[in-house]
Structures are given as C-alpha cells and as structure tokens.
Amino acid sequence: MSVLAVGLSHRSSPVALLERVALNGETRTKAVGEMVGSESVNEVMIVSTCNRTEVYADVSAFHGGVAAVTELLSWHTGVPLGELSEHMYVHYEDRAVQHLFSVTCGLDSMVVGEGQILGQVRDALKEGQESGSVGRVLNDLGQRALRVGKRAHTETHLDHAGADMVSFGLTVASGGLGLGPTGAPRTTADQTLPAVDAVPPAGCPMSADPRDTVEAPGLAQPTHGPLTGVRVLVLGAGSMSALSANTVSRQGAAAVVVANRTMERAARLAECLTEAYETVDARAVPFEDAADTLAEVDLVISCTGAQGLVLAADAVAAATAARTRPLVFLDLALPRDIDPAVRGLAGVELVDIEDLRQAAATAPGTDTGRDSALTLARGIVDEEVAEFRAVRRAHQVTPTVVALRAQARDVVESELSRLHGRLPDDLDDRAREEITRAMRRVADKLLHRPTVRVKELAAAPDGESYEAALRELFALDPGTPEALAATEGPATAAPTAQEKP
C-alpha cells in the first residue's frame, strides 16, 4: 500500500478558498467515511487547521486514490473540482511522508516553527483511530510524525527561535491598539511585540492532550508587559483560545473575559488564569452575552471552530456606538468568526487569517538563530523520512520472508515424517527429538542470512526487485493467510495518539 497526501494550504490557496474547503464536524465525518469506502482508499486521516486542509490516505492505486479524495472533497465542500485542482497539491509515497513530517515540525506553517500544529496532528490521528478510518499504515505514519515533530522542537528549539500563531497575530493586531512594548503609545520604531514564553497553567484546557500542559511557574510574572492595561475578550475555550488567553495574560492584560457555548469550560479557563496571574481579572460569560462585553474591552480574539459567523457587523456596531477608544478584533478562525464588514465601522480594526498571511509573507527573515534552527529541523525531517522508508520497506517484505520460512518448514516436516518411518524401531524418543531439532536448526540457519539480507536490501532504492527475485526463485505466495497474519497481527497493539509516550 502507498501513502497519498492531497491538500490546500496558505501557500497554495487564497484564504477565501481555504475557508470554503474547511472540513469540520459532521461534514468531515461523512467525507472520511465515503473516502474509506471508495475502491482505492483504505485509510484516511484529515488535518484541518486555520492554515490548511489536508487528506492523508493509504491507497492501493495512485490515480484512483487521487480521484476518490478530490471528488469527495469537492462534493462535501461544494467547491467545483476545477477550482479545487488549481490550488491543490498532491504528494505521493516519500514526498507525502516528508510533507507530513515538515507540517508537524511547523516548517510549513504560516508562522514557521510554531508548535500548535503538533497538537493538531495528534488530534487528527486520535480522531482517525477512534473512528476506525486510521489503520496500521497511517497509525505508523502519524506516530512517527509526532515523534519527528517533538524531536525537531527539542533538538533545535525551533519554537523558541520563531513565534506561535497567537503571538504573531497579537504583533500584527497591536498596531490598532496604539500600544508600545510596555503599554505606552506605540512608535514607528516599535514594530513587534516581544515574544513571551506562554506556559499554560496546570490543568488549563490548553490542549486535548494533557502532555501539552505543564505547571505554571507560580505568580511571579511581570506586572508590566506589551499589553499592560488592555482588556481582552476571548471567544471560545478550546486549545487555541486557551493559548490566546494565557498569552495575553502573560503580556500584561488587565482583564480577560472568556465566552464559550459550554459555560463550564469558560469558567475553568477563567479560573486557571486567576490562579496563575494575580494581576489579571479573569471571568467567564455565556456565549450569547459576548456582544454585551464589547463596550468594555479593547481586544477581541476569536477561534471558535464554528461553521458560521459568531459576531455580525450590526451587533458590533450597536455595541460600540458609544465607544471613544479603538476596538481590535483578531480572528484566528477558519471559517472566519468575525463578519468582515466590521472593517467599515469607525474605530474598529479587524485582523484575520488573510492579514496574517500577508504579514508573514512580507516579514523579514534575517534571524541567524532561526535560520540555523530551520536548517537543523529540515535535516531531521530528511533523516526521519529515510528511516521511515527503510522500516516500511522492510515491513513490506515480511510476507515474502514468512512465506519462505513456511515453505522451508513444510519441507522439513515432510522429510522428518519420511525419515522417522525409516529409523530403527529401538531408537528412543530422545534421539528422535534431537534429529528433529537438528534438521530444523539447519533450515533456520540456512534461511537466516538471506532473510535478514533481503530486509536490508528492501530498504535501498529499487529494493522491491530483491523481494520479487526471492518470490520468483522459490515460487512463493506472500498472500497466504499465514504470511498476511504475520504482518497484520501487531497492528492490534499499536499505541494510540494518547498512549504513545
């Protein structure tokens, strides 16, 4: 079987199209089910973020797999196939593996090196495991991708060299607040907010995976920061919203209001912020009351995952009619949460994914430490792709090796049966058992070197030819139930995305 990657990202597609192809909730579930049910597709995992929608699949045929994935993607998103194809990229086998590894490391992100994508890939893998759309091939690939992402960030400190999506968004949005790095009026020389190590409070809903959270270092954070005095409304209480709330708190926000459809999650996030930051006034409000808080805040950050707009322009206009200070919206959602029409309101500024993409495209890339980290991370990806290829090819030759050993075993047993009929009757059982063990040892020793060697050669370029030669020389059938069971058996013990250490 072969790995296929089909997708669109901020590098290949305008944000307006990314918004249309975003697969969420029931639509994604139906699309995955139909893809797996198609003739050429065996397994599917979908990675959907504010920067990309990508389908990873284990396919039995390249053209059939591409056709099934693209046609169903078009059908479920309503985007014509021709329009989709103009912006879509396709990767196959090693290039598909390399792409996923690069994505998981943050090398293909809008903010290069950001670490949130690691959790998003983990969530995609877990979702596929729970739905049954991910089998052995994509489970192995996904687990390896998570390992590569962790290794890249650990060994290169890539996320320290770069920024994350929230910090980058705040840097772009801070211009509308008119603030400098300590809350003072912003000057032309002050173009960026300093990076802040946003460590989530213990137990905060920072991520679906508890390993993404660590104990907060107490309440000894600075009382002044780039957002000193700013009052913030956070819409949503998922991982990105929690990261946003934590980041603005560390940057000195005076107050954080959390609005979420599930009041319990909003209250828990507000409680976490209160416990971790003694200078932050954090509270939760029902989601339907979010518009009522617009009059009291300076910055609104939204990333809800909703299918439609959560704040319409008329609601914003009504809530801000009496304002005398600016109100900035940072919309990190895809599809977008904030009505683009708010750009036409006096005193209101909107920064969304399209604005961030343009800012990222024009941002200078002269940081020597960052460039060094990127080079190291790309080297890790190349190394891991080669290792994964070797493991996969060695695994693919296993049915042939099993078939060869089964054939040898049958020959040995046949000869033993014939031999035992000719041995003297007075030969004791112990001697007969020793003869049996000796013949089996001879067969095992004769096969050991060639079977080990064929696995090694299978990992090399054109390694399939060695397996084919082995099948032809010994008239082997690697499709026998015994041979297939040898490759499929361990899959039941494969760790889940949560269980993998």
XYZ file of C-alpha atoms in Angstrom:
501
model
C 0.000 0.000 0.000
C 1.073 3.610 -0.614
C 0.709 6.944 1.202
C -1.036 9.808 -0.567
C -1.364 13.439 0.580
C -3.859 15.807 -1.050
C -4.460 19.286 0.289
C -4.608 23.058 0.186
C -2.765 25.447 2.483
C -1.950 29.119 2.920
C 0.945 28.566 0.496
C -1.217 27.305 -2.364
C -4.631 28.844 -1.855
C -6.281 32.174 -1.011
C -7.832 32.251 2.462
C -11.308 32.634 0.956
C -10.926 29.215 -0.695
C -9.402 27.656 2.435
C -12.475 28.854 4.278
C -14.743 27.057 1.814
C -12.863 23.745 1.948
C -12.557 23.629 5.741
C -13.958 20.291 6.919
C -15.456 20.324 10.390
C -17.829 18.241 12.446
C -20.375 16.072 10.672
C -19.182 17.094 7.205
C -15.697 15.757 7.920
C -17.114 12.534 9.389
C -19.183 11.887 6.265
C -16.319 12.737 3.915
C -13.920 10.403 5.732
C -16.453 7.576 5.714
C -17.051 7.861 1.988
C -13.347 8.140 1.190
C -12.556 4.971 3.132
C -15.486 3.282 1.434
C -14.129 4.007 -2.050
C -12.378 1.315 -4.077
C -8.817 2.679 -4.000
C -8.674 4.142 -0.477
C -8.009 2.005 2.589
C -7.328 4.535 5.355
C -7.851 8.291 5.813
C -6.674 10.984 8.215
C -7.655 14.649 7.784
C -5.588 17.511 9.205
C -7.709 20.663 9.234
C -6.405 23.919 10.744
C -6.716 27.643 10.102
C -3.848 27.283 7.596
C -4.660 24.060 5.768
C -6.997 21.221 4.906
C -5.062 18.057 4.067
C -6.158 14.489 3.446
C -3.645 11.718 4.122
C -4.618 8.325 2.764
C -3.337 4.803 2.344
C -4.252 3.923 -1.236
C -3.987 0.854 -3.439
C -3.649 2.913 -6.633
C -2.343 6.455 -7.135
C -4.778 7.717 -9.785
C -7.770 6.008 -8.198
C -6.856 7.400 -4.794
C -6.411 10.962 -6.061
C -9.712 10.799 -7.948
C -11.643 9.474 -4.949
C -10.216 12.017 -2.494
C -10.565 15.080 -4.741
C -14.056 14.217 -5.985
C -15.372 13.633 -2.476
C -13.609 16.760 -1.181
C -15.300 18.737 -3.934
C -18.673 17.138 -3.236
C -18.668 17.754 0.505
C -17.321 21.323 0.362
C -19.275 22.480 -2.663
C -16.123 23.746 -4.390
C -16.032 22.823 -8.096
C -13.376 20.250 -8.900
C -11.714 22.545 -11.450
C -11.333 25.366 -8.925
C -10.081 22.933 -6.317
C -7.475 21.481 -8.672
C -5.998 24.915 -9.438
C -4.817 25.324 -5.840
C -4.447 21.729 -4.700
C -1.152 19.899 -4.226
C -0.597 16.151 -4.340
C 2.274 14.234 -2.747
C 2.894 10.507 -3.021
C 4.950 7.999 -1.059
C 8.214 9.560 0.243
C 7.119 13.089 -0.661
C 3.825 12.586 1.199
C 5.745 11.348 4.246
C 8.176 14.258 4.046
C 5.315 16.732 3.747
C 3.549 15.439 6.870
C 6.799 15.440 8.844
C 7.506 19.032 7.743
C 3.978 20.106 8.628
C 4.195 18.519 12.080
C 7.501 20.287 12.753
C 5.925 23.640 11.880
C 8.169 24.082 8.832
C 5.169 24.575 6.529
C 3.203 26.824 8.898
C 2.319 30.445 8.256
C 4.365 31.247 11.347
C 7.321 28.941 10.722
C 8.271 26.892 13.757
C 5.012 27.326 15.673
C 4.226 24.394 17.956
C 0.411 24.287 17.877
C 0.420 22.143 14.727
C 1.910 19.244 16.706
C -1.219 19.054 18.851
C -3.452 19.469 15.804
C -1.834 16.495 14.059
C -2.173 14.499 17.272
C -5.879 15.355 17.381
C -6.321 14.300 13.735
C -4.628 10.965 14.416
C -6.680 10.337 17.533
C -9.901 11.161 15.676
C -8.997 8.705 12.918
C -8.122 5.993 15.443
C -11.427 6.414 17.254
C -13.500 6.446 14.048
C -11.641 3.489 12.553
C -10.504 5.387 9.456
C -6.855 5.078 10.523
C -5.327 1.614 10.304
C -1.819 0.297 10.560
C -0.268 2.352 7.742
C -1.482 5.795 8.836
C -1.124 4.941 12.517
C 2.558 4.179 11.984
C 2.941 7.315 9.860
C 1.109 9.549 12.328
C 3.012 8.239 15.327
C 6.307 8.769 13.535
C 5.251 12.308 12.520
C 4.535 13.178 16.165
C 7.909 11.799 17.155
C 9.639 13.824 14.441
C 7.826 16.998 15.491
C 8.811 16.565 19.131
C 12.382 15.745 18.171
C 12.690 18.805 15.938
C 11.419 21.175 18.623
C 13.508 19.544 21.352
C 16.782 19.366 19.442
C 16.576 22.659 17.524
C 14.476 24.842 19.892
C 12.602 25.834 16.744
C 9.614 27.186 18.653
C 11.949 29.405 20.722
C 13.512 30.791 17.549
C 10.186 31.614 15.971
C 6.759 32.602 17.269
C 3.375 30.988 17.547
C 0.207 31.903 15.691
C -1.258 33.791 18.633
C 1.879 35.829 19.373
C 2.293 36.664 15.708
C -1.363 37.689 15.479
C -1.005 39.920 18.524
C 2.043 41.555 16.988
C 0.073 42.401 13.850
C -3.032 43.468 15.785
C -1.147 45.595 18.343
C -0.841 48.430 15.841
C -4.574 49.010 16.097
C -4.345 49.266 19.865
C -1.718 52.020 19.611
C 0.429 50.345 22.258
C 4.172 50.006 22.598
C 6.013 47.207 24.405
C 5.061 48.410 27.902
C 1.572 49.726 27.217
C 2.870 53.174 26.211
C 1.758 54.756 22.932
C 3.254 52.839 20.028
C 6.018 54.476 17.994
C 7.137 53.794 14.443
C 10.287 52.154 15.778
C 8.245 49.668 17.791
C 7.142 47.194 15.114
C 6.797 43.975 17.073
C 5.740 42.732 20.457
C 8.441 40.811 22.306
C 7.986 37.054 22.330
C 6.620 35.686 25.583
C 7.061 32.139 26.819
C 3.386 31.262 27.186
C 3.424 28.366 29.659
C -0.152 27.247 30.387
C -1.386 26.978 33.959
C -1.644 23.414 35.262
C -4.968 21.803 34.346
C -5.934 24.551 31.926
C -7.819 23.427 28.803
C -4.721 24.274 26.786
C -4.856 21.208 24.592
C -6.697 17.964 24.076
C -3.538 16.196 25.234
C -2.510 16.748 28.868
C 1.164 16.393 27.959
C 0.920 19.810 26.288
C 0.454 21.455 29.679
C 2.976 21.937 32.463
C 2.925 23.505 35.843
C 2.911 27.287 35.728
C 5.965 28.798 37.422
C 3.883 30.478 40.116
C 2.648 34.051 40.252
C 5.983 35.781 39.725
C 5.195 37.107 36.248
C 5.923 40.736 35.317
C 3.283 43.298 36.254
C 4.041 45.257 33.080
C 4.124 43.923 29.529
C 3.273 44.833 25.956
C -0.467 44.564 26.679
C -0.432 46.327 30.053
C -3.852 47.777 30.803
C -5.548 46.131 27.815
C -8.900 44.406 28.421
C -9.443 41.291 26.286
C -12.455 39.201 25.239
C -11.642 35.647 24.172
C -14.320 33.833 22.178
C -14.083 30.075 22.668
C -12.325 27.888 25.225
C -10.545 25.348 23.027
C -6.793 24.903 22.774
C -6.154 27.957 20.574
C -8.451 30.156 22.665
C -6.780 28.941 25.868
C -3.365 29.699 24.378
C -4.622 33.170 23.454
C -5.933 33.838 26.955
C -2.706 32.645 28.511
C -0.552 34.674 26.121
C -2.354 37.983 26.666
C -2.262 37.390 30.428
C 1.498 36.923 30.309
C 1.818 40.057 28.212
C 0.178 42.132 30.943
C -3.524 42.260 30.077
C -5.559 43.840 32.851
C -8.661 41.704 32.290
C -9.637 38.630 30.284
C -13.280 37.746 29.630
C -13.906 34.225 28.290
C -17.102 33.477 26.374
C -17.919 29.928 25.332
C -21.015 27.925 24.451
C -20.125 25.491 27.241
C -20.076 27.720 30.295
C -18.195 25.134 32.369
C -15.172 25.240 30.039
C -15.174 29.042 30.002
C -15.338 29.133 33.801
C -12.494 26.621 34.114
C -10.257 28.638 31.815
C -11.028 31.858 33.712
C -10.291 30.063 36.994
C -6.938 28.843 35.643
C -5.970 32.371 34.634
C -6.961 33.772 38.035
C -4.870 31.116 39.802
C -1.814 31.756 37.628
C -1.854 35.555 37.236
C -2.571 37.684 40.301
C -2.755 40.879 38.226
C -5.356 39.583 35.756
C -9.077 39.996 36.363
C -10.459 36.888 34.606
C -14.121 35.912 34.374
C -16.460 33.846 32.195
C -19.673 34.899 30.489
C -22.275 32.954 28.486
C -21.542 32.978 24.775
C -24.809 34.747 23.973
C -23.684 37.670 26.178
C -20.370 38.132 24.340
C -21.603 41.110 22.301
C -22.611 42.903 25.500
C -18.986 42.924 26.691
C -17.649 44.674 23.566
C -18.177 48.087 25.125
C -15.722 47.298 27.946
C -12.852 45.581 26.102
C -10.075 46.747 23.789
C -9.177 43.493 22.036
C -11.292 40.529 20.901
C -9.607 37.225 19.996
C -11.771 34.584 18.348
C -11.118 30.991 17.312
C -14.311 29.020 17.942
C -14.400 26.449 15.132
C -17.989 27.461 14.342
C -19.333 26.912 10.826
C -20.691 30.464 10.502
C -20.056 33.979 11.793
C -20.334 34.389 15.556
C -20.286 38.212 15.568
C -22.180 40.097 12.863
C -21.342 43.671 11.868
C -24.676 45.086 13.077
C -24.185 43.583 16.547
C -20.700 45.059 16.735
C -21.955 48.450 15.525
C -24.684 48.523 18.181
C -22.293 47.527 20.957
C -19.602 50.052 20.011
C -21.751 53.058 19.124
C -20.723 54.994 22.233
C -17.033 53.969 22.235
C -14.343 56.611 22.098
C -11.318 54.279 22.000
C -10.347 51.739 19.309
C -11.568 48.133 19.304
C -9.423 45.478 17.611
C -10.593 42.039 16.503
C -8.066 39.222 15.993
C -9.889 36.441 14.126
C -7.826 33.240 14.121
C -10.679 31.014 12.963
C -11.248 29.243 9.661
C -14.021 29.582 8.636
C -13.949 33.131 9.939
C -15.802 34.050 13.157
C -15.987 37.829 12.700
C -18.025 39.497 9.977
C -15.549 41.145 7.554
C -17.980 44.060 7.309
C -16.780 45.328 10.705
C -13.826 46.821 8.814
C -16.177 49.576 7.724
C -17.073 50.610 11.272
C -15.433 53.681 12.759
C -12.860 52.923 15.431
C -12.875 49.175 14.668
C -9.974 47.203 13.197
C -10.084 43.570 12.076
C -7.047 41.313 11.666
C -7.860 37.889 10.224
C -6.020 34.952 8.671
C -5.634 36.737 5.334
C -3.979 39.711 7.047
C -1.646 37.382 8.923
C -0.720 35.577 5.730
C 0.197 38.843 4.043
C 2.167 39.969 7.102
C 4.041 36.647 7.233
C 4.888 36.896 3.533
C 6.494 40.306 3.990
C 8.145 39.649 7.376
C 11.960 39.803 7.347
C 13.793 36.512 7.770
C 17.236 37.609 8.923
C 17.318 35.942 12.343
C 20.509 33.852 12.329
C 19.349 31.644 15.208
C 16.050 30.975 13.492
C 17.727 30.127 10.175
C 20.058 27.720 11.948
C 17.153 26.025 13.706
C 15.294 25.672 10.409
C 18.312 24.061 8.755
C 18.648 21.579 11.607
C 14.933 20.805 11.567
C 14.931 20.134 7.817
C 17.897 17.801 8.309
C 15.943 15.904 10.970
C 12.989 15.571 8.603
C 15.179 14.162 5.813
C 16.796 11.707 8.221
C 13.456 10.534 9.591
C 11.952 10.136 6.115
C 14.826 7.838 5.134
C 14.437 5.813 8.315
C 10.672 5.535 7.904
C 11.148 4.411 4.292
C 13.541 1.685 5.433
C 11.143 0.470 8.115
C 8.201 0.426 5.710
C 10.050 -1.453 3.002
C 11.374 -3.973 5.495
C 7.817 -4.444 6.730
C 6.503 -4.872 3.189
C 8.918 -7.727 2.514
C 7.792 -9.566 5.653
C 5.026 -11.620 3.931
C 7.574 -12.941 1.434
C 10.006 -13.859 4.218
C 7.213 -15.563 6.162
C 6.177 -17.490 3.046
C 9.787 -18.645 2.515
C 10.112 -19.853 6.095
C 6.739 -21.594 5.879
C 7.861 -23.369 2.710
C 11.087 -24.485 4.393
C 9.174 -25.671 7.436
C 6.834 -27.749 5.271
C 9.810 -29.363 3.516
C 11.488 -30.150 6.848
C 8.322 -31.653 8.325
C 7.746 -33.739 5.210
C 11.286 -35.097 5.300
C 11.079 -35.752 9.034
C 7.916 -37.741 8.532
C 9.592 -39.818 5.839
C 12.765 -40.227 7.913
C 11.000 -41.346 11.082
C 9.416 -44.200 9.142
C 12.875 -45.496 8.244
C 14.606 -45.097 11.602
C 15.277 -48.220 13.710
C 12.369 -49.162 15.951
C 14.588 -49.331 19.014
C 15.664 -45.663 18.647
C 14.425 -43.884 21.776
C 12.286 -40.747 21.764
C 15.117 -38.546 22.964
C 17.236 -39.409 19.914
C 14.312 -38.851 17.576
C 13.683 -35.413 19.101
C 17.347 -34.499 18.687
C 17.229 -35.437 14.996
C 14.117 -33.296 14.565
C 15.701 -30.297 16.288
C 18.886 -30.675 14.243
C 17.037 -30.618 10.914
C 15.015 -27.577 11.941
C 18.165 -25.768 13.093
C 19.840 -26.447 9.744
C 16.863 -24.958 7.886
C 16.730 -21.908 10.185
C 20.457 -21.257 9.823
C 20.358 -21.597 6.069
C 17.479 -19.079 5.873
C 18.701 -16.612 8.485
C 21.257 -14.730 6.418
C 19.167 -14.445 3.204
C 16.041 -13.293 5.084
C 17.951 -10.671 7.068
C 19.733 -9.520 3.954
C 16.569 -9.220 1.843
C 15.056 -6.940 4.520
C 18.175 -4.778 4.439
C 18.184 -4.628 0.647
C 14.461 -3.838 0.579
C 15.205 -0.513 2.292
C 17.505 0.547 -0.553
C 16.344 2.230 -3.774
C 14.697 -0.325 -6.077
C 14.605 -2.688 -3.106
C 11.384 -4.238 -4.368
C 13.382 -6.091 -7.031
C 15.095 -8.233 -4.381
C 11.774 -9.290 -2.929
C 10.482 -10.062 -6.410
C 13.551 -12.190 -7.137
C 13.021 -14.138 -3.910
C 9.394 -14.805 -4.796
C 10.337 -15.939 -8.292
C 13.231 -18.189 -7.227
C 11.217 -20.080 -4.615
C 7.741 -19.792 -6.213
C 6.432 -18.047 -3.089
C 2.958 -16.736 -2.440
C 3.178 -13.883 0.117
C -0.620 -13.640 0.051
C -1.138 -16.805 2.087
C -3.140 -16.343 5.313
C -0.130 -17.203 7.440
C 2.082 -14.617 5.732
C -0.581 -11.908 5.939
C -1.254 -12.663 9.605
C 2.425 -12.120 10.370
C 2.202 -8.519 9.117
C -1.269 -7.659 10.389
C -1.077 -9.141 13.859
C 0.964 -6.458 15.686
C -1.346 -3.690 14.453
C -3.835 -4.505 17.211
C -1.216 -3.492 19.755
C -0.350 -0.207 18.090
C -0.464 2.621 20.650
C -2.986 5.390 20.263
C -2.056 9.049 19.933
C -2.707 9.496 23.659
C -0.958 6.331 24.760
C 2.292 6.892 22.816
C 4.973 8.182 25.222
